[in-house]
Amino acid sequence: MLKALGADVRYVKRRDDLEDLDGIVLPGGESTTIGMLLEEYEIAPVLRKGDLPIYGTCAGMILMADEIEGSDQPRLGVMRMAVRRNAFGRQRESFEEAIDAAGVEGGPLRGVFIRAPFVTEVGPDVEVLGHVDGKIVLCRQGRFLASSFHPELTDDRRLHQYFLEKVVSGAPHLA
Ligand code: GLN
């Protein structure tokens, strides 16, 4: 998605791969595993400093939260919010839903949810940008953007574009 939008991209597997990045995407997957790897490869402490813009999708969102209901799994904890894992329940393990996203023009986003979390509480600095069934599924705190859903599984690039234009380019720290 980012490449299609004109960004230079690289996979980050080791700490050195973070060199000179303007932003990073934390993907979906299994948040416990990704969290352990972020520690093992010493990437977590760099991201925790809070300088690098981050967009987390699904498991990525979980890792950005400072509170994960009922879990002490490793996390970055850069956003003041509580999340509930696998929160939509068995009946709705995977589903699609249209989401009106504040700040994203051109009509609702198509949200693909896969064993997705939602946000149960936000701190004062967190801007809520989108809901499904009254649950928070998209939010932002300064240079951190998080979604419960996976826009990369659609051909709609607007949320990645939002990340590049509003979050990454808008981040004041980039020298
Ligand atoms: N259920 C996964 C978790 O709790 C997240 C699923 C996903 O990233 N699609 O880590």
PDB file of C-alpha atoms and ligand atoms in Angstrom:
ATOM      1  CA  MET A   1       0.000   0.000   0.000  1.00  0.00           C
ATOM      2  CA  LEU A   2       2.745   2.424   0.994  1.00  0.00           C
ATOM      3  CA  LYS A   3       4.779   1.640  -2.092  1.00  0.00           C
ATOM      4  CA  ALA A   4       1.780   2.222  -4.322  1.00  0.00           C
ATOM      5  CA  LEU A   5       1.456   5.620  -2.631  1.00  0.00           C
ATOM      6  CA  GLY A   6       5.019   6.488  -3.607  1.00  0.00           C
ATOM      7  CA  ALA A   7       6.829   5.787  -0.330  1.00  0.00           C
ATOM      8  CA  ASP A   8      10.169   3.986  -0.124  1.00  0.00           C
ATOM      9  CA  VAL A   9       9.582   0.912   1.995  1.00  0.00           C
ATOM     10  CA  ARG A  10      11.606  -1.769   3.691  1.00  0.00           C
ATOM     11  CA  TYR A  11      10.853  -4.635   6.002  1.00  0.00           C
ATOM     12  CA  VAL A  12      12.060  -4.120   9.544  1.00  0.00           C
ATOM     13  CA  LYS A  13      13.435  -7.317  10.998  1.00  0.00           C
ATOM     14  CA  ARG A  14      16.324  -6.007  13.065  1.00  0.00           C
ATOM     15  CA  ARG A  15      17.049  -2.866  14.985  1.00  0.00           C
ATOM     16  CA  ASP A  16      19.384  -1.567  12.246  1.00  0.00           C
ATOM     17  CA  ASP A  17      16.518  -1.630   9.780  1.00  0.00           C
ATOM     18  CA  LEU A  18      14.986   1.269  11.732  1.00  0.00           C
ATOM     19  CA  GLU A  19      17.795   3.574  10.635  1.00  0.00           C
ATOM     20  CA  ASP A  20      16.454   6.747   8.953  1.00  0.00           C
ATOM     21  CA  LEU A  21      12.861   5.602   8.804  1.00  0.00           C
ATOM     22  CA  ASP A  22      10.162   8.287   8.818  1.00  0.00           C
ATOM     23  CA  GLY A  23       7.489   5.903  10.024  1.00  0.00           C
ATOM     24  CA  ILE A  24       6.703   2.254  10.609  1.00  0.00           C
ATOM     25  CA  VAL A  25       3.699  -0.021  10.219  1.00  0.00           C
ATOM     26  CA  LEU A  26       3.092  -2.728  12.796  1.00  0.00           C
ATOM     27  CA  PRO A  27       1.094  -5.377  10.977  1.00  0.00           C
ATOM     28  CA  GLY A  28      -1.546  -7.847  12.008  1.00  0.00           C
ATOM     29  CA  GLY A  29      -0.659 -11.292  13.195  1.00  0.00           C
ATOM     30  CA  GLU A  30      -0.339 -12.588  16.709  1.00  0.00           C
ATOM     31  CA  SER A  31       0.355  -9.763  19.128  1.00  0.00           C
ATOM     32  CA  THR A  32       2.007 -11.990  21.750  1.00  0.00           C
ATOM     33  CA  THR A  33       4.530 -13.271  19.187  1.00  0.00           C
ATOM     34  CA  ILE A  34       5.195  -9.887  17.610  1.00  0.00           C
ATOM     35  CA  GLY A  35       5.591  -8.381  21.083  1.00  0.00           C
ATOM     36  CA  MET A  36       8.202 -10.962  22.061  1.00  0.00           C
ATOM     37  CA  LEU A  37      10.111 -10.442  18.818  1.00  0.00           C
ATOM     38  CA  LEU A  38      10.063  -6.662  19.250  1.00  0.00           C
ATOM     39  CA  GLU A  39      11.802  -7.164  22.598  1.00  0.00           C
ATOM     40  CA  GLU A  40      14.167  -9.887  21.442  1.00  0.00           C
ATOM     41  CA  TYR A  41      15.429  -7.829  18.525  1.00  0.00           C
ATOM     42  CA  GLU A  42      15.601  -4.687  20.687  1.00  0.00           C
ATOM     43  CA  ILE A  43      13.213  -2.814  18.453  1.00  0.00           C
ATOM     44  CA  ALA A  44      10.709  -2.140  21.254  1.00  0.00           C
ATOM     45  CA  PRO A  45      12.892   0.304  23.240  1.00  0.00           C
ATOM     46  CA  VAL A  46      13.486   2.429  20.115  1.00  0.00           C
ATOM     47  CA  LEU A  47       9.784   2.601  19.255  1.00  0.00           C
ATOM     48  CA  ARG A  48       8.898   3.282  22.889  1.00  0.00           C
ATOM     49  CA  LYS A  49      10.887   6.521  22.770  1.00  0.00           C
ATOM     50  CA  GLY A  50       7.913   7.771  20.800  1.00  0.00           C
ATOM     51  CA  ASP A  51       9.685   9.713  18.054  1.00  0.00           C
ATOM     52  CA  LEU A  52       8.874   7.478  15.125  1.00  0.00           C
ATOM     53  CA  PRO A  53       5.339   7.656  13.701  1.00  0.00           C
ATOM     54  CA  ILE A  54       3.621   4.273  13.942  1.00  0.00           C
ATOM     55  CA  TYR A  55       0.530   2.855  12.280  1.00  0.00           C
ATOM     56  CA  GLY A  56      -0.642  -0.364  13.914  1.00  0.00           C
ATOM     57  CA  THR A  57      -3.282  -2.620  12.376  1.00  0.00           C
ATOM     58  CA  CYS A  58      -5.072  -5.219  14.480  1.00  0.00           C
ATOM     59  CA  ALA A  59      -2.264  -6.984  16.413  1.00  0.00           C
ATOM     60  CA  GLY A  60      -0.285  -3.770  15.822  1.00  0.00           C
ATOM     61  CA  MET A  61      -3.041  -1.788  17.553  1.00  0.00           C
ATOM     62  CA  ILE A  62      -2.887  -4.171  20.520  1.00  0.00           C
ATOM     63  CA  LEU A  63       0.872  -3.636  20.816  1.00  0.00           C
ATOM     64  CA  MET A  64       0.483   0.144  20.866  1.00  0.00           C
ATOM     65  CA  ALA A  65      -1.981   0.145  23.767  1.00  0.00           C
ATOM     66  CA  ASP A  66      -0.724   0.736  27.290  1.00  0.00           C
ATOM     67  CA  GLU A  67      -3.437  -1.559  28.630  1.00  0.00           C
ATOM     68  CA  ILE A  68      -4.481  -4.959  27.241  1.00  0.00           C
ATOM     69  CA  GLU A  69      -7.440  -6.411  29.109  1.00  0.00           C
ATOM     70  CA  GLY A  70      -6.522  -9.473  31.128  1.00  0.00           C
ATOM     71  CA  SER A  71      -3.024  -9.771  29.668  1.00  0.00           C
ATOM     72  CA  ASP A  72       0.517  -8.949  30.743  1.00  0.00           C
ATOM     73  CA  GLN A  73       1.997  -9.733  27.308  1.00  0.00           C
ATOM     74  CA  PRO A  74       4.865  -7.527  26.061  1.00  0.00           C
ATOM     75  CA  ARG A  75       3.760  -4.332  24.361  1.00  0.00           C
ATOM     76  CA  LEU A  76       5.014  -0.914  23.311  1.00  0.00           C
ATOM     77  CA  GLY A  77       2.357   0.879  25.333  1.00  0.00           C
ATOM     78  CA  VAL A  78       2.806   4.150  23.442  1.00  0.00           C
ATOM     79  CA  MET A  79      -0.916   5.003  23.308  1.00  0.00           C
ATOM     80  CA  ARG A  80      -3.079   5.822  26.296  1.00  0.00           C
ATOM     81  CA  MET A  81      -5.827   3.320  25.648  1.00  0.00           C
ATOM     82  CA  ALA A  82      -7.169  -0.045  26.747  1.00  0.00           C
ATOM     83  CA  VAL A  83      -7.868  -2.752  24.177  1.00  0.00           C
ATOM     84  CA  ARG A  84      -9.731  -6.040  24.276  1.00  0.00           C
ATOM     85  CA  ARG A  85      -8.304  -8.808  22.109  1.00  0.00           C
ATOM     86  CA  ASN A  86     -10.523 -10.947  19.882  1.00  0.00           C
ATOM     87  CA  ALA A  87     -13.237  -8.620  21.033  1.00  0.00           C
ATOM     88  CA  PHE A  88     -15.966  -9.145  18.470  1.00  0.00           C
ATOM     89  CA  GLY A  89     -16.552 -12.714  19.611  1.00  0.00           C
ATOM     90  CA  ARG A  90     -17.016 -16.043  17.904  1.00  0.00           C
ATOM     91  CA  GLN A  91     -20.010 -15.056  15.834  1.00  0.00           C
ATOM     92  CA  ARG A  92     -17.980 -12.359  14.196  1.00  0.00           C
ATOM     93  CA  GLU A  93     -14.435 -13.709  14.020  1.00  0.00           C
ATOM     94  CA  SER A  94     -14.029 -12.329  10.509  1.00  0.00           C
ATOM     95  CA  PHE A  95     -16.266  -9.782   8.910  1.00  0.00           C
ATOM     96  CA  GLU A  96     -16.370  -6.644   6.824  1.00  0.00           C
ATOM     97  CA  GLU A  97     -18.001  -3.413   7.761  1.00  0.00           C
ATOM     98  CA  ALA A  98     -18.122   0.106   6.353  1.00  0.00           C
ATOM     99  CA  ILE A  99     -16.476   2.669   8.613  1.00  0.00           C
ATOM    100  CA  ASP A 100     -16.926   6.405   8.543  1.00  0.00           C
ATOM    101  CA  ALA A 101     -13.464   7.615   9.376  1.00  0.00           C
ATOM    102  CA  ALA A 102     -13.091  11.174  10.643  1.00  0.00           C
ATOM    103  CA  GLY A 103     -10.483  13.018   8.578  1.00  0.00           C
ATOM    104  CA  VAL A 104     -10.588  10.532   5.688  1.00  0.00           C
ATOM    105  CA  GLU A 105     -12.510  11.943   2.728  1.00  0.00           C
ATOM    106  CA  GLY A 106     -14.411  10.144  -0.008  1.00  0.00           C
ATOM    107  CA  GLY A 107     -16.947   8.049   1.878  1.00  0.00           C
ATOM    108  CA  PRO A 108     -16.713   5.133   4.287  1.00  0.00           C
ATOM    109  CA  LEU A 109     -13.709   2.806   4.438  1.00  0.00           C
ATOM    110  CA  ARG A 110     -14.165  -0.909   3.927  1.00  0.00           C
ATOM    111  CA  GLY A 111     -12.985  -2.490   7.138  1.00  0.00           C
ATOM    112  CA  VAL A 112     -11.792  -6.091   7.085  1.00  0.00           C
ATOM    113  CA  PHE A 113     -11.771  -7.491  10.631  1.00  0.00           C
ATOM    114  CA  ILE A 114      -9.955 -10.732  11.500  1.00  0.00           C
ATOM    115  CA  ARG A 115     -10.146 -11.776  15.158  1.00  0.00           C
ATOM    116  CA  ALA A 116      -9.945  -8.086  15.765  1.00  0.00           C
ATOM    117  CA  PRO A 117      -9.574  -6.088  18.942  1.00  0.00           C
ATOM    118  CA  PHE A 118     -11.515  -2.987  19.832  1.00  0.00           C
ATOM    119  CA  VAL A 119     -10.639  -0.123  22.119  1.00  0.00           C
ATOM    120  CA  THR A 120     -12.525  -0.028  25.412  1.00  0.00           C
ATOM    121  CA  GLU A 121     -11.093   3.176  26.878  1.00  0.00           C
ATOM    122  CA  VAL A 122      -9.049   6.113  25.674  1.00  0.00           C
ATOM    123  CA  GLY A 123      -6.954   8.719  27.447  1.00  0.00           C
ATOM    124  CA  PRO A 124      -7.470  12.460  26.922  1.00  0.00           C
ATOM    125  CA  ASP A 125      -4.926  12.734  24.082  1.00  0.00           C
ATOM    126  CA  VAL A 126      -6.476  10.024  21.959  1.00  0.00           C
ATOM    127  CA  GLU A 127      -8.672  11.143  19.077  1.00  0.00           C
ATOM    128  CA  VAL A 128     -11.356   8.618  18.191  1.00  0.00           C
ATOM    129  CA  LEU A 129     -11.716   8.446  14.392  1.00  0.00           C
ATOM    130  CA  GLY A 130     -14.028   5.503  13.737  1.00  0.00           C
ATOM    131  CA  HIS A 131     -16.518   3.055  15.256  1.00  0.00           C
ATOM    132  CA  VAL A 132     -18.234  -0.234  14.465  1.00  0.00           C
ATOM    133  CA  ASP A 133     -21.319  -1.165  16.496  1.00  0.00           C
ATOM    134  CA  GLY A 134     -20.466   1.704  18.818  1.00  0.00           C
ATOM    135  CA  LYS A 135     -16.988   0.264  19.497  1.00  0.00           C
ATOM    136  CA  ILE A 136     -13.822   2.250  18.802  1.00  0.00           C
ATOM    137  CA  VAL A 137     -11.906   0.707  15.890  1.00  0.00           C
ATOM    138  CA  LEU A 138      -9.791   3.613  14.648  1.00  0.00           C
ATOM    139  CA  CYS A 139      -7.920   6.191  16.674  1.00  0.00           C
ATOM    140  CA  ARG A 140      -4.930   8.447  16.793  1.00  0.00           C
ATOM    141  CA  GLN A 141      -2.683   9.952  19.412  1.00  0.00           C
ATOM    142  CA  GLY A 142      -0.307  12.416  17.785  1.00  0.00           C
ATOM    143  CA  ARG A 143       2.115  10.414  15.677  1.00  0.00           C
ATOM    144  CA  PHE A 144       0.425   7.116  16.500  1.00  0.00           C
ATOM    145  CA  LEU A 145      -2.435   5.733  14.419  1.00  0.00           C
ATOM    146  CA  ALA A 146      -4.185   2.450  15.180  1.00  0.00           C
ATOM    147  CA  SER A 147      -6.950   0.474  13.495  1.00  0.00           C
ATOM    148  CA  SER A 148      -8.671  -2.772  14.525  1.00  0.00           C
ATOM    149  CA  PHE A 149      -9.090  -3.638  10.878  1.00  0.00           C
ATOM    150  CA  HIS A 150      -6.874  -4.378   7.866  1.00  0.00           C
ATOM    151  CA  PRO A 151      -7.092  -1.802   5.055  1.00  0.00           C
ATOM    152  CA  GLU A 152      -4.137  -3.519   3.343  1.00  0.00           C
ATOM    153  CA  LEU A 153      -6.493  -6.370   2.434  1.00  0.00           C
ATOM    154  CA  THR A 154      -8.588  -4.028   0.314  1.00  0.00           C
ATOM    155  CA  ASP A 155      -7.623  -1.802  -2.602  1.00  0.00           C
ATOM    156  CA  ASP A 156      -8.568   1.305  -0.664  1.00  0.00           C
ATOM    157  CA  ARG A 157      -5.375   3.183   0.157  1.00  0.00           C
ATOM    158  CA  ARG A 158      -6.894   6.145   1.908  1.00  0.00           C
ATOM    159  CA  LEU A 159      -5.939   5.197   5.439  1.00  0.00           C
ATOM    160  CA  HIS A 160      -2.307   4.577   4.479  1.00  0.00           C
ATOM    161  CA  GLN A 161      -2.432   7.871   2.628  1.00  0.00           C
ATOM    162  CA  TYR A 162      -3.770   9.501   5.785  1.00  0.00           C
ATOM    163  CA  PHE A 163      -0.849   7.978   7.695  1.00  0.00           C
ATOM    164  CA  LEU A 164       1.710   9.294   5.210  1.00  0.00           C
ATOM    165  CA  GLU A 165       0.195  12.743   4.737  1.00  0.00           C
ATOM    166  CA  LYS A 166      -1.304  13.604   8.092  1.00  0.00           C
ATOM    167  CA  VAL A 167       0.682  11.544  10.572  1.00  0.00           C
ATOM    168  CA  VAL A 168       4.180  11.053   9.105  1.00  0.00           C
ATOM    169  CA  SER A 169       4.546  14.314   7.195  1.00  0.00           C
ATOM    170  CA  GLY A 170       2.832  16.191   9.991  1.00  0.00           C
ATOM    171  CA  ALA A 171       5.213  14.910  12.635  1.00  0.00           C
ATOM    172  CA  PRO A 172       7.197  17.920  13.814  1.00  0.00           C
ATOM    173  CA  HIS A 173      10.302  16.030  14.950  1.00  0.00           C
ATOM    174  CA  LEU A 174      11.569  14.808  11.587  1.00  0.00           C
ATOM    175  CA  ALA A 175      14.919  16.415  10.958  1.00  0.00           C
TER     176      ALA A 175
HETATM  177  N1  GLN B   1      -6.172 -11.838  17.457  1.00  0.00           N
HETATM  178  C1  GLN B   1      -4.840 -11.355  17.215  1.00  0.00           C
HETATM  179  C2  GLN B   1      -4.198 -10.943  18.523  1.00  0.00           C
HETATM  180  O1  GLN B   1      -4.858 -10.846  19.517  1.00  0.00           O
HETATM  181  C3  GLN B   1      -4.859 -10.192  16.240  1.00  0.00           C
HETATM  182  C4  GLN B   1      -5.399 -10.662  14.906  1.00  0.00           C
HETATM  183  C5  GLN B   1      -4.948  -9.852  13.726  1.00  0.00           C
HETATM  184  O2  GLN B   1      -3.925  -9.168  13.776  1.00  0.00           O
HETATM  185  N2  GLN B   1      -5.664  -9.984  12.629  1.00  0.00           N
HETATM  186  O3  GLN B   1      -3.035 -10.716  18.593  1.00  0.00           O
END
